[in-house]
Amino acid sequence: MIGREVQPTSYPEGEVRPSHFRVAEVEVRSPGPGEVLVRNTWTSVDAALRIRLRPRSPEGYFSGFPLGQAMDGIMTVGRVVESRADGFAPGDVVWHAAGWRDYALVEAGKVALNGIGTLTRLDTSVAAPQAYLGALGGNGLTAYAGLFRIAALRDGDVVWVSAAAGAVGSLVVQFAKLRGHRVIASAGSDEKVAWLRDELGADAAFDYKRGPVAELLGEAAPDGIDVYFDNVGGDHLQAALGALRRNGRVAVCGAVSEYAAAEPQPGPTNLFLTVSKDLTIRGFRGSSNLDLLPEHQRVVGGWIREGKLVQRETVVEGLEHAPEALATLLAGGNTGKTLVHIAD
Amino acid sequence: MIGREVQPTSYPEGEVRPSHFRVAEVEVRSPGPGEVLVRNTWTSVDAALRIRLRPRSPEGYFSGFPLGQAMDGIMTVGRVVESRADGFAPGDVVWHAAGWRDYALVEAGKVALNGIGTLTRLDTSVAAPQAYLGALGGNGLTAYAGLFRIAALRDGDVVWVSAAAGAVGSLVVQFAKLRGHRVIASAGSDEKVAWLRDELGADAAFDYKRGPVAELLGEAAPDGIDVYFDNVGGDHLQAALGALRRNGRVAVCGAVSEYAAAEPQPGPTNLFLTVSKDLTIRGFRGSSNLDLLPEHQRVVGGWIREGKLVQRETVVEGLEHAPEALATLLAGGNTGKTLVHIAD
């Protein structure tokens, strides 16, 4: 059988463009013992993929994507077509980490993406399969762990979320609101800001492009903040350190403002505030908190069933448009979860 | 009665010099109701005083020292001369925060230095009074809280301490060794490095002036570190982030490399490693951990009684030499705790 897969063909310097990729036709063999053949239906597009579009990713992170090969380690859902592994049967809906391709041969039990991408059957009675790429999957776990474990959210905390209209950010805003917090959200367009305020219930929201972030944050949170959920880095992190109150916490999830930079970007000039105000800056990866997945799926699954969670999707039709979807996302053109719909 | 006090007369730009201070003679009045008159005997000299030699100190920190006035908020020990406050009698040995002067009128119960500097009687059966400015006082609490609470030291952690020959650093090195850890220590001279290795028992030590810190640290800790106790900031913090292993922690106590800078200094360029390696950077002040003081004094007092703690002091004789002592300390010319001996 012939399938298609997206391969990076060169590493972008600066902006990602579709021309950094190609769609290759490849022979898909039948599963061997312990393997499962999956028809991928939805695949994930995440800003963090940018980090791996280089020969060598930062120490401790998932490795860089080799050129001229399928990209391993991208979350995907699909249907089992053929199984030679115990516990998986044709028709099962599963997730795994061999995304950005039509068909995937997956070894059952093989740990992928620190475990979050290991082949797993999904309970589609809770939500549609693609929700497992968003609120019920890695993005949701990242939001949940970052807010409740890493930032150790406490009653009364005022929370700022940057890149708040993105897949993770939009969940963080909602999780914090569902737990009764005052939430300030920032994003990069008027339309996103309106969505954050009107649909997601952010108490204040601002477009970071409209002025110095520290000033905009100061207007949105005149009494300061207690928690900053950082998806951006750079001037956003600097502004957060200035606005945090004593014992404030930063959960560093990403640094999208820096991913495309040719040179390493200098950190904030006000790090001494961590001393003077007893602040904590804690970086994390969702997948390092896999032990929270059952709790996360139970709690968030409950919110979904009760109709309390807005799950907006930016859907791109057709595997061949995945690179374009990534480029658009990195340029700020998405709202909510970006997905590629490969097949029904 | 006439006493002397040290007053800043101008704010240093860059290096601190004795000419930024004067010694003024002032009238010392008798204590009013609730007040105690103390003959100061030892007063503390700390790198962190540099932070306050400006009109406005960083947000959340102790306020800047006003020019032409005694410096309030410097730890000192002395003997009560006259008391009009319950619980204090002539001859009592006490600590308080009205240092850098011969005599202090102190209001009993008035909170000073977040509480660590509130007038307190000292148990001199445990150690000499001046130990309460070092291992049993604010420096000791800072080392203890930073290592055991803020860095959350765990069995098997490899620890790097910078400015390790200083008052706080030399305690951190010893506390970590006494708990059985591998300790890497860095300082700014061959003599200090030898002292750290030979007297304090550091497993490895290096002079940071001998090359790029990241390289020197890499040689001292080829398998990486788990905890960095930061007294320095700048290139030291950058090197630590590079060397930390997954789930590593930084306790940020100070940033002496940056105190004299005219412009805010950029932070590390490798902050993304906090994400990729699940690192925590936690700033703190000793005085924000006052609840640990009883535990700290009990544990460290025990180590002192058992003869397990090296308490080296750099002693300057005479109040009038306090500014010189601070200048020397900031230039790296001290080892262990720097004290000014005012009177017997």
XYZ file of C-alpha atoms in Angstrom:
688
model
C 0.000 0.000 0.000
C 1.136 3.525 -0.708
C 0.842 6.289 1.904
C 1.972 9.866 2.156
C 4.131 11.454 4.818
C 5.393 14.978 5.408
C 9.169 15.314 5.616
C 11.235 18.383 6.428
C 13.712 19.002 3.621
C 15.608 21.956 5.106
C 15.754 23.740 8.441
C 14.112 27.155 8.471
C 16.112 30.184 9.489
C 13.519 32.444 10.982
C 10.030 31.929 9.575
C 8.728 28.487 8.712
C 7.443 28.133 5.153
C 5.759 25.218 3.391
C 8.828 25.063 1.143
C 10.819 23.655 4.067
C 8.816 20.434 3.653
C 7.750 17.952 1.032
C 5.041 15.324 0.867
C 6.555 11.955 -0.025
C 4.812 8.810 -1.160
C 6.053 5.772 0.692
C 5.320 2.083 0.763
C 3.408 1.082 3.888
C 4.090 -2.511 4.857
C 1.832 -4.813 6.831
C 2.255 -4.917 10.602
C 4.730 -7.388 12.050
C 4.289 -9.129 15.401
C 3.409 -6.609 18.116
C 2.652 -3.914 15.554
C -0.525 -2.104 14.665
C -1.372 -0.368 11.397
C -3.288 2.856 11.997
C -5.219 4.984 9.507
C -4.454 8.441 10.857
C -7.489 10.720 10.869
C -6.381 13.846 12.759
C -2.880 15.088 13.432
C -1.657 17.832 15.713
C 0.028 21.106 14.823
C 1.895 22.732 17.709
C 4.167 25.743 18.076
C 6.688 23.558 19.887
C 7.389 21.643 16.662
C 9.412 24.713 15.666
C 11.926 23.856 18.391
C 12.717 20.591 16.633
C 13.144 22.021 13.136
C 16.892 22.216 13.624
C 19.696 19.675 13.629
C 20.002 19.754 17.391
C 17.253 20.762 19.777
C 17.965 22.149 23.260
C 19.419 19.712 25.781
C 16.819 17.529 27.401
C 14.182 18.248 24.757
C 12.809 15.901 22.113
C 15.450 15.478 19.415
C 15.567 17.522 16.228
C 13.669 16.177 13.199
C 16.064 14.591 10.698
C 15.723 15.889 7.146
C 14.150 13.682 4.502
C 12.313 11.458 6.970
C 8.839 11.320 8.468
C 8.620 13.378 11.649
C 8.446 11.108 14.670
C 6.932 12.400 17.864
C 3.819 14.309 16.773
C 0.510 13.432 18.372
C -2.096 11.896 16.125
C -5.354 10.023 16.372
C -6.577 7.363 14.024
C -8.344 4.047 13.540
C -6.685 0.676 13.782
C -6.782 -0.996 10.361
C -4.850 -4.130 11.150
C -3.417 -5.377 14.435
C -0.861 -7.966 15.402
C -0.666 -6.655 18.985
C -2.688 -7.810 21.973
C -5.294 -5.330 23.101
C -5.797 -3.604 19.770
C -8.374 -4.552 17.153
C -9.462 -3.084 13.824
C -11.782 -0.137 14.388
C -10.219 0.906 17.699
C -9.676 4.612 17.967
C -6.163 5.286 19.252
C -3.586 7.977 19.743
C 0.118 7.640 19.054
C 3.072 9.815 18.109
C 3.636 8.979 14.437
C 1.815 11.957 13.023
C 1.932 13.988 9.834
C 1.362 10.892 7.676
C -1.587 8.937 6.262
C -0.820 5.582 7.792
C 1.369 4.669 10.720
C 2.877 1.375 11.736
C 3.124 1.566 15.511
C 4.743 -0.851 17.918
C 2.367 -1.451 20.826
C 3.875 -0.591 24.209
C 6.795 1.339 22.763
C 7.248 4.546 24.747
C 6.906 7.659 22.583
C 7.069 11.355 23.553
C 8.019 10.459 27.139
C 5.024 8.172 27.304
C 2.229 10.521 26.317
C 2.602 9.309 22.720
C 2.600 5.595 23.467
C -0.143 3.792 21.485
C -3.327 4.113 23.537
C -7.011 3.314 22.957
C -9.318 6.287 23.426
C -12.731 6.513 25.049
C -14.765 8.311 22.396
C -17.872 8.359 24.578
C -16.344 11.331 26.404
C -15.512 13.459 23.395
C -14.719 13.333 19.690
C -11.389 11.689 18.822
C -9.697 14.982 17.974
C -10.361 16.251 21.532
C -7.583 13.844 22.496
C -5.175 16.060 20.583
C -6.394 19.078 22.541
C -8.165 19.340 25.887
C -7.944 15.616 26.694
C -4.433 15.101 25.319
C -0.980 16.594 25.591
C -2.161 20.217 25.369
C -4.699 19.647 28.111
C -2.205 17.833 30.307
C 0.255 20.685 29.787
C -2.334 23.276 30.798
C -3.520 21.211 33.758
C -0.082 20.309 35.105
C 1.303 23.783 34.492
C -1.470 25.546 36.308
C -2.219 23.196 39.170
C 1.151 21.538 39.827
C 3.916 23.749 38.428
C 2.362 27.120 39.265
C 0.676 25.525 42.307
C -2.442 27.656 41.850
C -3.913 28.745 45.177
C -7.249 30.276 46.123
C -7.388 33.939 45.226
C -4.420 33.931 42.841
C -4.640 36.342 39.937
C -3.408 34.612 36.785
C -1.917 35.984 33.576
C -1.811 33.709 30.524
C 0.120 34.689 27.402
C -0.542 33.287 23.931
C -3.903 32.756 25.553
C -5.768 32.125 22.313
C -3.545 29.152 21.504
C -4.217 25.486 22.122
C -2.667 25.398 25.592
C -3.345 28.999 26.570
C -7.062 28.832 25.841
C -7.338 25.828 28.147
C -5.326 27.517 30.891
C -7.644 30.529 30.783
C -10.689 28.296 31.101
C -9.269 25.976 33.758
C -8.369 28.964 35.921
C -11.793 30.548 35.413
C -13.545 27.259 36.225
C -11.648 27.244 39.510
C -12.815 30.777 40.272
C -9.709 32.854 39.555
C -9.327 36.302 38.097
C -7.640 35.765 34.718
C -5.790 38.193 32.480
C -5.249 36.909 28.952
C -3.035 38.276 26.193
C -2.836 37.456 22.513
C -1.847 39.047 19.219
C -5.001 40.410 17.564
C -8.227 42.233 18.334
C -10.250 39.235 17.250
C -8.409 36.936 19.668
C -8.734 39.429 22.489
C -12.485 39.677 21.915
C -12.769 35.891 21.877
C -10.815 35.580 25.123
C -13.027 38.110 26.826
C -16.403 37.251 25.319
C -16.227 33.498 24.817
C -13.657 32.246 27.323
C -14.571 34.645 30.120
C -11.193 36.268 30.724
C -11.635 39.143 33.179
C -9.245 41.298 31.172
C -7.477 40.749 27.884
C -5.036 42.707 25.768
C -3.317 42.625 22.394
C 0.401 42.593 23.209
C 1.182 44.322 19.918
C -0.522 47.512 21.064
C 2.269 48.759 23.314
C 4.946 47.754 25.779
C 3.741 44.537 27.394
C 4.590 45.755 30.897
C 2.298 48.775 30.455
C -0.557 46.771 28.988
C -0.253 44.235 31.782
C -0.156 47.018 34.361
C -3.452 48.366 33.032
C -5.063 44.926 32.986
C -3.770 43.999 36.442
C -3.179 47.225 38.383
C -2.782 45.296 41.658
C -0.356 42.782 40.190
C -0.528 39.069 39.516
C 0.317 35.909 41.437
C 0.786 33.423 38.622
C 2.088 33.832 35.084
C 1.613 30.996 32.615
C 4.352 31.707 30.081
C 4.046 30.566 26.496
C 6.037 33.455 25.056
C 9.236 34.350 26.965
C 11.124 37.562 26.144
C 9.397 40.832 27.030
C 6.402 38.912 28.359
C 8.467 37.152 31.014
C 10.152 40.440 31.910
C 6.764 42.107 32.336
C 5.515 39.232 34.475
C 8.444 39.459 36.888
C 7.659 43.126 37.312
C 3.972 42.513 37.986
C 4.218 39.457 40.218
C 3.436 39.914 43.877
C 5.431 38.348 46.713
C 5.599 34.544 46.447
C 4.420 34.742 42.837
C 5.074 31.905 40.429
C 5.842 31.516 36.748
C 5.094 28.264 34.947
C 7.297 28.361 31.851
C 5.636 26.247 29.194
C 7.165 27.729 26.063
C 8.965 30.693 24.592
C 7.396 31.136 21.166
C 8.859 34.641 20.801
C 12.309 33.061 20.702
C 11.922 29.884 18.665
C 12.808 31.402 15.324
C 15.722 33.546 16.543
C 19.081 32.877 14.924
C 20.954 33.810 18.108
C 20.124 32.859 21.694
C 17.977 35.627 23.158
C 19.001 37.339 26.410
C 16.801 36.667 29.417
C 14.972 39.265 31.475
C 17.038 42.062 33.026
C 14.956 41.987 36.204
C 15.682 38.484 37.475
C 16.762 39.967 40.832
C 13.067 40.465 41.517
C 12.949 36.706 42.112
C 15.030 37.421 45.231
C 13.389 40.631 46.358
C 9.854 39.278 45.903
C 10.454 35.557 46.648
C 9.408 34.474 43.144
C 9.624 31.057 41.529
C 10.218 30.412 37.821
C 9.544 26.799 37.000
C 9.887 25.338 33.544
C 8.132 22.124 32.650
C 6.943 19.832 29.926
C 3.467 18.359 29.950
C 4.914 14.937 29.245
C 7.038 15.116 32.395
C 3.781 15.074 34.334
C 2.278 11.950 32.841
C 1.248 10.753 36.289
C -1.393 13.508 36.228
C -3.004 12.261 32.978
C -5.770 10.190 34.636
C -6.728 13.049 36.973
C -6.523 15.547 34.125
C -8.711 13.445 31.830
C -11.255 12.818 34.610
C -11.540 16.487 35.590
C -11.451 17.946 32.083
C -13.642 15.157 30.720
C -16.168 16.180 33.382
C -16.047 19.797 32.280
C -16.559 18.719 28.662
C -19.594 16.566 29.540
C -21.085 19.435 31.514
C -20.654 21.707 28.515
C -18.345 24.027 30.415
C -15.387 23.983 28.071
C -15.063 25.903 24.819
C -12.990 23.827 22.409
C -12.373 25.968 19.360
C -10.477 24.345 16.534
C -8.623 25.712 13.556
C -8.941 22.839 11.097
C -6.898 22.419 7.947
C -8.154 19.856 5.468
C -5.636 17.459 3.943
C -2.302 16.121 5.115
C -0.478 18.046 2.412
C -1.459 21.307 4.114
C 0.121 20.481 7.474
C 3.261 22.589 6.810
C 1.069 25.561 5.874
C -0.909 25.056 9.083
C 2.289 25.156 11.119
C 3.523 28.266 9.318
C 0.189 30.009 9.911
C 0.143 29.020 13.575
C 3.675 30.339 14.146
C 2.709 33.590 12.456
C -0.162 33.947 14.928
C -2.951 33.053 12.524
C -4.709 30.403 14.596
C -7.232 30.420 17.396
C -7.643 27.458 19.717
C -6.356 24.049 18.689
C -4.845 23.678 15.229
C -5.567 20.325 13.648
C -5.017 18.710 10.303
C -7.903 16.549 9.187
C -6.383 13.707 7.191
C -9.339 11.370 6.733
C -12.730 10.572 8.238
C 26.097 60.813 75.682
C 27.881 61.071 72.355
C 28.035 58.116 69.971
C 29.261 57.592 66.451
C 27.338 56.294 63.459
C 28.251 55.586 59.858
C 26.198 57.449 57.265
C 26.267 57.172 53.497
C 26.928 60.573 51.963
C 26.621 59.676 48.281
C 25.526 56.672 46.254
C 28.355 54.796 44.585
C 28.327 54.305 40.845
C 30.166 51.052 40.414
C 32.691 50.346 43.150
C 32.002 51.211 46.758
C 34.682 53.354 48.394
C 35.034 54.579 51.982
C 34.594 58.100 50.609
C 30.921 57.326 50.026
C 30.480 57.399 53.819
C 31.259 59.536 56.818
C 31.396 58.831 60.538
C 29.192 61.310 62.399
C 29.075 62.058 66.090
C 25.548 62.148 67.403
C 23.819 62.698 70.715
C 22.446 59.426 72.138
C 19.447 60.063 74.367
C 18.228 57.880 77.214
C 15.636 55.205 76.434
C 11.990 56.151 76.638
C 9.215 53.780 77.701
C 9.477 50.476 75.788
C 12.979 51.290 74.569
C 16.330 49.696 75.234
C 19.754 51.282 74.933
C 22.282 48.857 73.466
C 26.071 49.125 73.390
C 26.782 47.570 69.999
C 29.771 45.235 70.047
C 29.769 43.534 66.637
C 28.106 44.642 63.447
C 27.587 42.803 60.193
C 29.030 43.556 56.765
C 27.152 41.914 53.900
C 27.350 42.102 50.117
C 23.609 42.695 50.005
C 24.074 46.128 51.590
C 25.264 47.206 48.145
C 21.728 46.737 46.844
C 20.504 49.446 49.216
C 23.187 52.028 48.412
C 20.887 53.696 45.913
C 17.894 55.980 46.186
C 15.481 53.205 45.310
C 16.168 49.522 45.807
C 14.428 46.827 43.728
C 10.704 46.345 44.313
C 9.963 44.213 47.341
C 13.450 44.586 48.798
C 14.495 46.516 51.902
C 14.410 50.216 51.064
C 17.419 52.205 49.934
C 19.568 53.864 52.641
C 18.828 57.599 52.837
C 21.904 59.822 52.617
C 23.145 61.587 55.715
C 21.422 59.245 58.158
C 22.404 56.147 60.113
C 21.769 52.993 58.126
C 18.749 51.164 59.501
C 18.405 47.462 58.884
C 21.880 46.035 59.443
C 22.275 43.155 61.869
C 24.232 43.863 65.010
C 24.843 42.336 68.404
C 25.449 44.197 71.618
C 24.854 44.461 75.346
C 21.879 46.129 76.916
C 23.063 49.198 78.861
C 19.735 50.535 80.030
C 16.253 49.128 79.589
C 12.753 50.514 79.892
C 11.223 47.503 78.160
C 9.875 44.345 79.769
C 12.035 41.307 79.210
C 15.318 43.142 78.735
C 17.817 43.984 81.484
C 21.271 45.563 81.543
C 23.900 43.005 80.567
C 21.612 41.035 78.238
C 23.262 40.124 74.960
C 20.878 40.933 72.106
C 20.638 41.266 68.375
C 18.808 43.985 66.508
C 18.947 45.785 63.178
C 20.387 49.198 64.115
C 23.960 48.454 63.128
C 26.947 50.475 61.975
C 26.825 52.680 65.087
C 28.231 52.623 68.627
C 24.985 52.793 70.534
C 21.468 51.997 69.465
C 18.150 52.951 70.948
C 15.848 50.107 70.031
C 12.109 49.807 70.520
C 11.345 46.366 71.953
C 8.952 44.351 69.807
C 9.250 46.603 66.770
C 9.610 44.431 63.681
C 12.862 45.073 61.820
C 14.266 43.405 58.685
C 11.056 41.402 58.200
C 11.362 40.208 61.775
C 14.863 38.746 61.782
C 16.139 42.081 63.121
C 13.577 42.507 65.874
C 15.302 42.989 69.259
C 16.028 39.498 70.600
C 17.999 38.104 73.550
C 20.702 35.633 72.540
C 21.757 32.370 74.154
C 25.522 32.806 74.423
C 25.972 29.334 75.908
C 25.695 27.961 72.373
C 28.245 30.202 70.716
C 29.964 33.562 70.956
C 27.694 36.565 70.345
C 29.116 37.273 66.906
C 28.058 33.793 65.724
C 24.560 35.265 65.769
C 25.608 37.502 62.883
C 26.843 34.459 60.952
C 25.943 30.790 61.279
C 23.218 31.313 63.901
C 21.804 34.503 62.409
C 20.533 35.838 59.116
C 23.361 34.354 57.043
C 22.819 30.937 58.586
C 19.061 31.123 58.114
C 19.600 32.144 54.497
C 21.905 29.193 53.874
C 19.613 26.781 55.702
C 16.363 27.925 54.110
C 17.926 28.233 50.671
C 19.367 24.760 50.682
C 16.723 22.756 52.486
C 13.499 24.597 51.623
C 14.043 26.640 48.469
C 16.317 24.182 46.655
C 14.517 21.299 48.394
C 17.752 19.309 48.705
C 17.181 15.594 48.191
C 19.355 12.562 48.866
C 22.042 12.184 46.249
C 21.800 15.715 44.857
C 25.053 17.197 43.581
C 25.282 20.830 44.702
C 27.166 23.790 43.253
C 27.660 26.844 45.469
C 29.027 30.109 44.053
C 30.720 32.826 46.121
C 31.324 29.796 48.306
C 33.980 31.438 50.459
C 31.544 34.132 51.559
C 29.466 34.271 54.722
C 26.445 32.482 53.278
C 28.279 30.341 50.714
C 30.700 28.854 53.224
C 27.754 27.730 55.347
C 25.911 26.270 52.359
C 28.995 24.228 51.447
C 29.249 22.864 54.976
C 25.528 22.238 55.483
C 25.411 20.233 52.249
C 28.547 18.276 53.185
C 27.167 17.548 56.659
C 24.110 16.054 54.976
C 26.307 13.854 52.809
C 26.169 15.591 49.437
C 28.768 16.002 46.740
C 29.564 19.730 46.692
C 31.248 21.853 44.045
C 32.363 25.250 45.308
C 33.556 28.281 43.358
C 35.216 31.486 44.482
C 37.551 34.183 43.189
C 41.080 33.314 44.314
C 43.476 30.394 44.712
C 43.557 30.912 48.454
C 39.779 30.705 48.732
C 39.655 27.643 46.523
C 42.249 25.900 48.684
C 40.289 26.814 51.825
C 37.061 25.482 50.345
C 38.684 22.195 49.430
C 41.008 21.702 52.390
C 39.085 23.224 55.284
C 35.435 23.070 54.296
C 35.621 19.719 52.521
C 34.275 20.708 49.117
C 34.642 17.766 46.732
C 35.733 20.069 43.940
C 36.430 23.774 43.841
C 37.435 26.262 41.182
C 38.463 29.882 40.761
C 35.872 31.380 38.399
C 38.406 33.896 37.133
C 40.471 31.166 35.493
C 38.239 30.674 32.460
C 34.668 30.507 31.216
C 32.555 29.456 34.185
C 30.631 26.875 32.148
C 33.902 25.104 31.254
C 35.269 25.183 34.787
C 31.970 23.867 36.122
C 31.937 21.166 33.461
C 35.345 19.960 34.625
C 34.326 20.039 38.289
C 30.986 18.322 37.668
C 31.305 16.257 34.488
C 28.017 14.460 35.199
C 26.129 17.652 35.923
C 24.540 19.100 39.038
C 21.109 18.947 40.660
C 21.151 22.074 42.785
C 22.783 25.457 42.264
C 22.935 27.895 45.169
C 23.339 31.225 43.377
C 25.040 34.151 45.038
C 26.433 35.603 41.822
C 23.996 35.670 38.878
C 25.222 36.505 35.362
C 27.508 33.955 33.718
C 27.300 31.748 36.806
C 23.531 31.322 36.496
C 23.894 30.689 32.772
C 26.492 27.978 33.444
C 24.287 26.389 36.091
C 21.297 26.109 33.745
C 23.566 24.334 31.281
C 24.877 21.884 33.888
C 21.649 21.127 35.753
C 20.145 17.715 35.271
C 16.420 17.051 34.812
C 14.352 18.397 37.708
C 17.311 20.487 38.871
C 16.766 23.512 41.080
C 18.359 26.914 41.519
C 18.037 28.797 44.803
C 18.724 32.422 43.908
C 20.080 34.132 46.991
C 21.961 37.026 45.428
C 23.510 38.380 42.259
C 26.701 40.040 43.450
C 28.090 40.183 39.895
C 25.316 42.650 39.055
C 24.970 44.885 42.106
C 27.363 47.571 40.919
C 26.190 47.673 37.296
C 24.888 51.011 36.075
C 22.436 49.340 33.686
C 20.186 46.335 34.326
C 22.075 43.227 33.222
C 20.508 40.807 30.739
C 19.552 37.414 32.104
C 20.803 34.055 30.831
C 20.266 33.251 27.156
C 19.474 29.620 27.942
C 16.315 29.995 30.021
C 14.525 27.596 27.671
C 16.467 24.830 29.401
C 14.047 25.327 32.303
C 11.404 23.886 29.982
C 13.455 21.206 28.283
C 14.949 19.924 31.547
C 12.058 20.705 33.955
C 14.154 23.144 36.011
C 13.086 25.452 38.811
C 14.631 28.853 39.558
C 13.465 30.102 42.923
C 14.540 33.380 44.417
C 14.258 33.972 48.122
C 15.288 36.037 51.080
C 16.384 34.472 54.338
C 14.065 36.769 56.238
C 11.079 35.473 54.283
C 11.705 32.131 55.976
C 11.690 33.299 59.560
C 9.504 30.350 60.557
C 12.579 28.160 60.018
C 14.739 30.115 62.486
C 14.130 27.831 65.506
C 14.874 24.691 63.473
C 17.877 26.347 61.869
C 19.314 27.468 65.207
C 18.714 24.060 66.781
C 20.359 22.119 63.941
C 23.242 24.502 63.320
C 23.735 25.064 67.047
C 24.123 21.308 67.350
C 26.758 21.256 64.623
C 28.621 24.072 66.384
C 28.578 22.281 69.744
C 29.838 19.101 68.079
C 32.697 21.058 66.554
C 31.551 20.237 63.031
C 31.285 23.762 61.679
C 34.157 25.946 60.511
C 33.283 29.573 61.272
C 35.974 31.691 59.730
C 35.717 35.403 60.310
C 37.270 38.392 58.616
C 37.295 40.918 61.438
C 37.808 44.646 61.044
C 38.563 46.558 64.230
C 36.747 49.826 64.823
C 33.394 51.157 63.644
C 35.098 53.774 61.500
C 36.461 50.999 59.271
C 33.071 49.506 58.416
C 32.901 51.211 54.978
C 36.366 49.896 54.147
C 35.259 46.415 55.212
C 32.281 46.600 52.852
C 34.440 47.862 49.990
C 36.932 45.044 50.542
C 34.180 42.432 50.734
C 32.592 43.623 47.481
C 36.002 43.508 45.808
C 36.328 39.866 46.858
C 38.836 40.415 49.635
C 37.055 38.530 52.413
C 36.806 34.911 53.480
C 33.972 33.683 55.667
C 31.950 36.135 57.698
C 32.984 39.786 57.645
C 32.441 41.529 60.954
C 33.241 44.884 62.431
C 34.309 44.706 66.049
C 33.063 47.896 67.681
C 33.687 47.212 71.357
C 34.237 44.333 73.766
